[in-house]
mmCIF file of C-alpha atoms and ligand atoms in Angstrom:
data_model
loop_
_atom_site.group_PDB
_atom_site.id
_atom_site.type_symbol
_atom_site.label_atom_id
_atom_site.label_comp_id
_atom_site.label_asym_id
_atom_site.label_seq_id
_atom_site.Cartn_x
_atom_site.Cartn_y
_atom_site.Cartn_z
ATOM 1 C CA MET A 1 0.000 0.000 0.000
ATOM 2 C CA ASN A 2 1.176 3.508 -0.823
ATOM 3 C CA LYS A 3 2.538 5.293 2.254
ATOM 4 C CA ILE A 4 3.003 9.005 2.782
ATOM 5 C CA THR A 5 5.202 10.617 5.426
ATOM 6 C CA CYS A 6 3.109 12.782 7.754
ATOM 7 C CA PRO A 7 4.542 16.314 7.474
ATOM 8 C CA VAL A 8 3.676 16.986 11.118
ATOM 9 C CA CYS A 9 5.068 13.908 12.954
ATOM 10 C CA ASP A 10 6.907 11.911 10.210
ATOM 11 C CA TYR A 11 4.737 8.806 10.753
ATOM 12 C CA LEU A 12 4.276 6.672 7.602
ATOM 13 C CA VAL A 13 0.558 7.001 6.848
ATOM 14 C CA ASP A 14 -1.426 4.678 4.536
ATOM 15 C CA ALA A 15 -2.616 6.816 1.621
ATOM 16 C CA VAL A 16 -6.249 5.825 2.026
ATOM 17 C CA GLY A 17 -9.018 7.854 3.559
ATOM 18 C CA PHE A 18 -12.637 8.812 3.021
ATOM 19 C CA PRO A 19 -13.809 10.310 -0.284
ATOM 20 C CA VAL A 20 -14.698 13.989 -0.639
ATOM 21 C CA LYS A 21 -15.848 15.599 -3.864
ATOM 22 C CA ASP A 22 -14.612 18.865 -5.345
ATOM 23 C CA TYR A 23 -18.076 20.455 -5.599
ATOM 24 C CA SER A 24 -17.036 23.903 -6.693
ATOM 25 C CA VAL A 25 -14.763 23.325 -9.714
ATOM 26 C CA SER A 26 -13.776 19.917 -11.098
ATOM 27 C CA GLY A 27 -16.310 17.432 -9.695
ATOM 28 C CA GLU A 28 -13.352 15.097 -9.045
ATOM 29 C CA ILE A 29 -13.146 12.865 -5.985
ATOM 30 C CA PHE A 30 -10.241 13.187 -3.554
ATOM 31 C CA GLU A 31 -9.524 11.431 -0.266
ATOM 32 C CA ILE A 32 -8.958 12.800 3.203
ATOM 33 C CA CYS A 33 -6.241 10.734 4.885
ATOM 34 C CA THR A 34 -5.606 11.002 8.618
ATOM 35 C CA CYS A 35 -2.350 10.335 10.452
ATOM 36 C CA PRO A 36 -3.147 7.853 13.265
ATOM 37 C CA GLN A 37 -0.275 9.199 15.358
ATOM 38 C CA CYS A 38 -0.893 12.985 15.406
ATOM 39 C CA THR A 39 -4.429 13.295 13.823
ATOM 40 C CA PHE A 40 -3.206 15.629 11.071
ATOM 41 C CA ALA A 41 -5.288 15.079 7.910
ATOM 42 C CA PHE A 42 -4.353 15.770 4.312
ATOM 43 C CA THR A 43 -5.888 15.662 0.852
ATOM 44 C CA GLN A 44 -4.849 12.894 -1.529
ATOM 45 C CA PRO A 45 -3.794 13.016 -4.257
ATOM 46 C CA GLN A 46 -2.372 16.528 -4.035
ATOM 47 C CA PRO A 47 -2.201 18.296 -7.407
ATOM 48 C CA GLU A 48 1.309 19.607 -8.012
ATOM 49 C CA PRO A 49 1.857 23.385 -7.705
ATOM 50 C CA SER A 50 2.264 23.565 -11.501
ATOM 51 C CA VAL A 51 -1.248 22.216 -12.167
ATOM 52 C CA ILE A 52 -3.314 23.174 -9.097
ATOM 53 C CA GLY A 53 -4.186 26.520 -10.701
ATOM 54 C CA LYS A 54 -6.934 24.900 -12.776
ATOM 55 C CA TYR A 55 -8.785 23.967 -9.567
ATOM 56 C CA TYR A 56 -9.147 27.665 -8.753
ATOM 57 C CA GLN A 57 -10.598 28.593 -12.123
ATOM 58 C CA THR A 58 -14.229 29.351 -11.427
ATOM 59 C CA THR A 59 -16.297 32.452 -10.873
ATOM 60 C CA ASP A 60 -17.917 30.642 -7.946
ATOM 61 C CA TYR A 61 -14.663 30.648 -6.005
ATOM 62 C CA VAL A 62 -15.361 33.966 -4.358
ATOM 63 C CA SER A 63 -12.495 34.229 -1.911
ATOM 64 C CA HIS A 64 -10.483 36.377 -4.328
ATOM 65 C CA SER A 65 -13.465 37.922 -6.070
ATOM 66 C CA ASP A 66 -14.959 41.362 -5.851
ATOM 67 C CA THR A 67 -18.158 40.551 -7.721
ATOM 68 C CA LYS A 68 -21.392 41.106 -5.854
ATOM 69 C CA LYS A 69 -23.689 38.901 -7.928
ATOM 70 C CA GLY A 70 -25.810 36.263 -6.263
ATOM 71 C CA LEU A 71 -26.942 35.702 -2.714
ATOM 72 C CA VAL A 72 -23.874 33.751 -1.611
ATOM 73 C CA ASN A 73 -21.521 36.435 -2.926
ATOM 74 C CA ARG A 74 -23.576 39.171 -1.271
ATOM 75 C CA LEU A 75 -23.432 37.271 1.997
ATOM 76 C CA TYR A 76 -19.709 36.763 1.489
ATOM 77 C CA HIS A 77 -19.189 40.521 1.154
ATOM 78 C CA ILE A 78 -21.259 41.223 4.279
ATOM 79 C CA VAL A 79 -19.228 38.621 6.168
ATOM 80 C CA ARG A 80 -15.987 40.070 4.795
ATOM 81 C CA LYS A 81 -16.803 43.546 6.052
ATOM 82 C CA LYS A 82 -17.632 42.298 9.544
ATOM 83 C CA ASN A 83 -14.610 39.996 9.511
ATOM 84 C CA THR A 84 -12.259 42.791 8.497
ATOM 85 C CA THR A 85 -13.455 44.957 11.369
ATOM 86 C CA ASP A 86 -12.864 42.069 13.777
ATOM 87 C CA LYS A 87 -9.414 41.320 12.331
ATOM 88 C CA LEU A 88 -8.278 44.948 12.575
ATOM 89 C CA ALA A 89 -9.450 45.100 16.197
ATOM 90 C CA LEU A 90 -7.439 41.952 16.904
ATOM 91 C CA ILE A 91 -4.158 43.203 15.451
ATOM 92 C CA ASN A 92 -4.654 46.641 17.058
ATOM 93 C CA HIS A 93 -4.861 44.802 20.365
ATOM 94 C CA PHE A 94 -1.365 43.395 19.739
ATOM 95 C CA ALA A 95 0.002 46.687 18.444
ATOM 96 C CA LYS A 96 -0.372 48.203 21.904
ATOM 97 C CA LYS A 97 2.379 45.847 23.068
ATOM 98 C CA PHE A 98 4.943 47.070 20.551
ATOM 99 C CA ALA A 99 7.396 49.791 21.496
ATOM 100 C CA SER A 100 7.901 51.232 18.039
ATOM 101 C CA LEU A 101 4.782 52.406 16.286
ATOM 102 C CA PRO A 102 3.594 52.287 13.601
ATOM 103 C CA ALA A 103 3.655 48.521 13.783
ATOM 104 C CA SER A 104 4.304 46.416 10.706
ATOM 105 C CA LEU A 105 1.965 43.844 9.227
ATOM 106 C CA LEU A 106 2.482 41.174 6.596
ATOM 107 C CA ASP A 107 -0.660 39.610 5.133
ATOM 108 C CA VAL A 108 0.197 36.387 3.282
ATOM 109 C CA GLY A 109 -2.347 35.430 0.645
ATOM 110 C CA CYS A 110 -3.709 38.961 0.698
ATOM 111 C CA GLY A 111 -6.030 38.372 -2.265
ATOM 112 C CA THR A 112 -7.277 41.645 -3.710
ATOM 113 C CA GLY A 113 -5.819 43.591 -0.773
ATOM 114 C CA TYR A 114 -9.024 44.492 1.058
ATOM 115 C CA PHE A 115 -7.645 43.738 4.527
ATOM 116 C CA LEU A 116 -4.268 45.329 3.695
ATOM 117 C CA SER A 117 -5.966 48.511 2.630
ATOM 118 C CA VAL A 118 -8.073 48.716 5.797
ATOM 119 C CA CYS A 119 -4.972 48.129 7.951
ATOM 120 C CA ARG A 120 -3.017 50.797 6.133
ATOM 121 C CA GLN A 121 -5.828 53.257 6.677
ATOM 122 C CA GLY A 122 -5.682 52.189 10.330
ATOM 123 C CA GLY A 123 -2.031 53.315 10.601
ATOM 124 C CA TRP A 124 -0.193 50.052 9.938
ATOM 125 C CA GLN A 125 2.891 49.693 7.742
ATOM 126 C CA VAL A 126 1.749 46.883 5.485
ATOM 127 C CA GLU A 127 3.201 44.395 3.025
ATOM 128 C CA GLY A 128 1.326 41.698 1.141
ATOM 129 C CA VAL A 129 2.104 38.433 -0.617
ATOM 130 C CA GLU A 130 -0.271 37.040 -3.213
ATOM 131 C CA VAL A 131 0.448 34.234 -5.678
ATOM 132 C CA SER A 132 -2.465 34.956 -8.039
ATOM 133 C CA THR A 133 -1.391 37.511 -10.648
ATOM 134 C CA VAL A 134 -4.893 38.904 -11.178
ATOM 135 C CA ALA A 135 -5.588 39.297 -7.450
ATOM 136 C CA ARG A 136 -2.096 40.737 -6.852
ATOM 137 C CA GLN A 137 -2.541 43.434 -9.499
ATOM 138 C CA THR A 138 -5.895 44.411 -7.980
ATOM 139 C CA ALA A 139 -4.270 44.541 -4.540
ATOM 140 C CA GLU A 140 -1.448 46.754 -5.824
ATOM 141 C CA GLN A 141 -3.962 49.185 -7.266
ATOM 142 C CA ARG A 142 -6.035 49.159 -4.106
ATOM 143 C CA VAL A 143 -3.139 49.633 -1.688
ATOM 144 C CA GLY A 144 -0.903 51.720 -3.976
ATOM 145 C CA GLN A 145 2.292 49.742 -3.419
ATOM 146 C CA ILE A 146 4.081 46.591 -4.580
ATOM 147 C CA VAL A 147 2.592 43.276 -3.484
ATOM 148 C CA TYR A 148 5.035 40.351 -3.578
ATOM 149 C CA SER A 149 4.376 37.169 -5.548
ATOM 150 C CA SER A 150 6.048 34.838 -3.022
ATOM 151 C CA LEU A 151 7.498 34.695 0.479
ATOM 152 C CA GLU A 152 10.938 34.191 -1.110
ATOM 153 C CA ALA A 153 10.657 37.480 -2.997
ATOM 154 C CA LEU A 154 9.740 39.306 0.213
ATOM 155 C CA MET A 155 12.493 37.614 2.257
ATOM 156 C CA SER A 156 15.141 38.979 -0.096
ATOM 157 C CA THR A 157 14.239 42.495 1.149
ATOM 158 C CA GLY A 158 15.284 41.632 4.727
ATOM 159 C CA LYS A 159 12.086 43.105 6.215
ATOM 160 C CA LEU A 160 10.715 41.732 9.516
ATOM 161 C CA PHE A 161 7.190 42.078 10.902
ATOM 162 C CA ASP A 162 5.376 42.578 14.193
ATOM 163 C CA VAL A 163 2.300 40.694 12.987
ATOM 164 C CA ILE A 164 1.927 38.164 10.167
ATOM 165 C CA THR A 165 -1.553 37.061 9.179
ATOM 166 C CA LEU A 166 -2.734 34.154 7.055
ATOM 167 C CA TRP A 167 -6.513 34.271 6.819
ATOM 168 C CA HIS A 168 -7.544 30.876 5.438
ATOM 169 C CA VAL A 169 -4.342 30.539 3.460
ATOM 170 C CA PHE A 170 -2.129 28.064 5.333
ATOM 171 C CA GLU A 171 -4.382 25.105 4.440
ATOM 172 C CA HIS A 172 -3.692 25.841 0.744
ATOM 173 C CA LEU A 173 0.119 25.548 0.998
ATOM 174 C CA HIS A 174 2.000 22.534 -0.379
ATOM 175 C CA ASP A 175 4.996 22.459 1.972
ATOM 176 C CA ILE A 176 3.757 23.388 5.438
ATOM 177 C CA ASN A 177 7.137 22.893 7.134
ATOM 178 C CA ALA A 178 9.067 25.067 4.687
ATOM 179 C CA SER A 179 6.344 27.717 4.863
ATOM 180 C CA PHE A 180 6.267 27.680 8.665
ATOM 181 C CA LEU A 181 10.046 28.120 8.761
ATOM 182 C CA GLN A 182 9.841 31.096 6.390
ATOM 183 C CA LEU A 183 7.050 32.699 8.426
ATOM 184 C CA SER A 184 9.024 32.334 11.659
ATOM 185 C CA GLN A 185 12.057 33.919 9.990
ATOM 186 C CA LEU A 186 9.949 36.897 8.851
ATOM 187 C CA LEU A 187 8.678 37.605 12.380
ATOM 188 C CA LYS A 188 10.374 40.022 14.764
ATOM 189 C CA PRO A 189 11.535 38.305 18.006
ATOM 190 C CA GLN A 190 8.301 39.170 19.844
ATOM 191 C CA GLY A 191 6.162 38.959 16.726
ATOM 192 C CA VAL A 192 2.787 37.305 16.483
ATOM 193 C CA LEU A 193 1.653 34.919 13.779
ATOM 194 C CA ILE A 194 -2.101 34.707 13.260
ATOM 195 C CA LEU A 195 -3.445 31.725 11.348
ATOM 196 C CA ALA A 196 -7.122 31.344 10.534
ATOM 197 C CA LEU A 197 -7.899 27.741 9.667
ATOM 198 C CA PRO A 198 -10.907 25.454 9.383
ATOM 199 C CA ASN A 199 -11.073 23.236 12.465
ATOM 200 C CA LEU A 200 -11.545 19.519 11.770
ATOM 201 C CA ALA A 201 -12.770 19.067 15.318
ATOM 202 C CA SER A 202 -15.483 21.737 14.994
ATOM 203 C CA ALA A 203 -19.171 20.975 15.373
ATOM 204 C CA ASP A 204 -19.620 21.931 11.698
ATOM 205 C CA ALA A 205 -17.092 19.353 10.494
ATOM 206 C CA LEU A 206 -18.523 16.604 12.688
ATOM 207 C CA HIS A 207 -22.091 17.369 11.605
ATOM 208 C CA TYR A 208 -21.608 17.722 7.834
ATOM 209 C CA LYS A 209 -18.908 15.020 7.493
ATOM 210 C CA GLU A 210 -17.894 14.647 3.802
ATOM 211 C CA LEU A 211 -20.228 17.553 2.885
ATOM 212 C CA TRP A 212 -18.372 19.979 5.148
ATOM 213 C CA ALA A 213 -17.643 22.879 2.773
ATOM 214 C CA ALA A 214 -14.327 23.655 4.475
ATOM 215 C CA TYR A 215 -12.762 20.457 3.123
ATOM 216 C CA ASP A 216 -12.751 22.373 -0.174
ATOM 217 C CA VAL A 217 -10.603 19.728 -1.920
ATOM 218 C CA PRO A 218 -8.151 19.868 -3.581
ATOM 219 C CA ARG A 219 -7.582 23.553 -2.817
ATOM 220 C CA HIS A 220 -7.297 22.738 0.898
ATOM 221 C CA LEU A 221 -4.336 20.367 1.138
ATOM 222 C CA SER A 222 -4.034 20.303 4.950
ATOM 223 C CA HIS A 223 -6.781 19.787 7.544
ATOM 224 C CA PHE A 224 -5.913 20.643 11.132
ATOM 225 C CA ASN A 225 -7.456 20.283 14.528
ATOM 226 C CA PRO A 226 -5.977 22.023 17.594
ATOM 227 C CA THR A 227 -3.961 18.896 18.539
ATOM 228 C CA SER A 228 -2.197 18.450 15.188
ATOM 229 C CA LEU A 229 -1.643 22.172 14.807
ATOM 230 C CA ARG A 230 -0.055 22.430 18.244
ATOM 231 C CA ARG A 231 2.309 19.621 17.286
ATOM 232 C CA LEU A 232 3.378 21.401 14.095
ATOM 233 C CA VAL A 233 3.816 24.718 15.874
ATOM 234 C CA GLU A 234 5.910 23.257 18.706
ATOM 235 C CA LYS A 235 8.074 21.380 16.216
ATOM 236 C CA HIS A 236 9.052 24.817 14.893
ATOM 237 C CA ASN A 237 9.892 26.152 18.380
ATOM 238 C CA MET A 238 6.802 28.308 18.624
ATOM 239 C CA THR A 239 3.847 28.094 20.951
ATOM 240 C CA ILE A 240 0.100 28.592 20.664
ATOM 241 C CA GLU A 241 -0.858 31.518 22.816
ATOM 242 C CA GLN A 242 -4.558 31.624 22.100
ATOM 243 C CA ILE A 243 -7.293 29.922 20.095
ATOM 244 C CA LEU A 244 -10.294 32.016 19.147
ATOM 245 C CA PRO A 245 -13.509 31.176 17.263
ATOM 246 C CA MET A 246 -14.368 32.930 14.005
ATOM 247 C CA LYS A 247 -18.131 32.846 14.250
ATOM 248 C CA MET A 248 -18.902 34.648 11.008
ATOM 249 C CA ASP A 249 -16.782 32.157 9.065
ATOM 250 C CA ALA A 250 -18.527 29.266 10.755
ATOM 251 C CA TYR A 251 -21.910 30.639 9.659
ATOM 252 C CA TYR A 252 -20.629 31.037 6.121
ATOM 253 C CA VAL A 253 -19.201 27.502 5.959
ATOM 254 C CA SER A 254 -22.440 26.105 7.386
ATOM 255 C CA MET A 255 -24.445 27.892 4.714
ATOM 256 C CA LEU A 256 -22.212 26.516 1.962
ATOM 257 C CA SER A 257 -22.374 23.016 3.477
ATOM 258 C CA GLU A 258 -26.156 23.202 3.642
ATOM 259 C CA MET A 259 -26.220 24.250 -0.016
ATOM 260 C CA LEU A 260 -24.156 21.175 -0.921
ATOM 261 C CA LYS A 261 -26.903 19.106 0.700
ATOM 262 C CA ASN A 262 -29.583 20.983 -1.204
ATOM 263 C CA VAL A 263 -28.154 22.351 -4.432
ATOM 264 C CA LYS A 264 -31.561 23.596 -5.574
ATOM 265 C CA GLY A 265 -31.133 26.487 -3.166
ATOM 266 C CA GLY A 266 -32.862 27.713 -0.078
ATOM 267 C CA GLY A 267 -30.741 25.569 2.175
ATOM 268 C CA HIS A 268 -28.596 28.436 3.376
ATOM 269 C CA HIS A 269 -31.304 29.658 5.733
ATOM 270 C CA LYS A 270 -31.529 26.221 7.254
ATOM 271 C CA GLY A 271 -27.749 26.196 7.563
ATOM 272 C CA LEU A 272 -27.751 29.471 9.406
ATOM 273 C CA LEU A 273 -30.470 28.272 11.768
ATOM 274 C CA HIS A 274 -28.676 25.016 12.345
ATOM 275 C CA ARG A 275 -25.473 26.892 12.978
ATOM 276 C CA LEU A 276 -27.213 29.103 15.489
ATOM 277 C CA ALA A 277 -28.583 26.002 17.169
ATOM 278 C CA ILE A 278 -25.093 24.549 17.437
ATOM 279 C CA GLN A 279 -23.798 27.858 18.704
ATOM 280 C CA SER A 280 -26.471 27.993 21.355
ATOM 281 C CA LYS A 281 -25.207 24.702 22.721
ATOM 282 C CA GLY A 282 -21.906 26.392 23.336
ATOM 283 C CA LYS A 283 -19.883 24.495 20.735
ATOM 284 C CA LYS A 284 -17.167 26.282 18.825
ATOM 285 C CA GLY A 285 -16.989 26.484 15.041
ATOM 286 C CA ARG A 286 -14.045 27.568 12.961
ATOM 287 C CA GLN A 287 -11.061 28.522 14.984
ATOM 288 C CA LEU A 288 -8.475 31.190 14.779
ATOM 289 C CA PHE A 289 -5.099 30.021 15.953
ATOM 290 C CA LYS A 290 -2.625 32.570 17.189
ATOM 291 C CA PHE A 291 0.967 31.706 17.913
ATOM 292 C CA ASN A 292 3.725 33.551 19.624
ATOM 293 C CA LEU A 293 7.450 32.967 19.384
ATOM 294 C CA TYR A 294 9.105 31.547 22.486
ATOM 295 C CA ASN A 295 11.654 34.361 22.554
HETATM 296 ZN ZN1 ZN B 301 1.267 12.687 11.980
#
């Protein structure tokens, strides 16, 4: 049987899992494999970086889109506005701890630069990295400065940052160890790394199972829960300082998941109600993981 080395704990994992369909682009079936030793899960097979671009080619993939057509996109833009306010409040909270203001922010996977632009207006010195050429050009126009195409390109400048954010980006990366190393090298000694990730152990994931929209295969290559993430973080000599829920994202994922169950539409209201019901039981949805360097 084909074995794959777990990137978190190096255990040799059987490359078999449960099937999940790519609903939004290709219709292809992928598998979610789970490491029995550390509980890290990963998508199989993983399209190579040179070919994964075709799995992002749809107008329905709204994460990098500024269109406002359709109910889901309108909801997405409402969620984005609320989310951006919450994110800025979060990084402003950390900025108070830094001696030299204005504090510096790096947003990796900055998309069309919406968050970068809001942070810059809020007094932050900002830099962005975005791999998509179309999104990067939009971001450069929006923010009025260069946006880098890769972490490597940014690292050659020698800049370091007080806060680095990856809002639903880390799960898309092919080499999580190499990326984590680069991110830690880009942080100032007391810097804070903020990762927003879908949580495999969330009530949403457990309820919707293979229809959980946050599997989003094969665009999401890694699937974390707090246990596996902690293991990865500690392997890189960092520590998790805080785990926070992202309620708006959980609502959004629930709505998408409910629509996968009922593609004729109308299911999103049910999803929201169900989500509220889960919330009222005190369960947590998507999580925001925040790490701090040891030193
Ligand atoms: Zn493992």
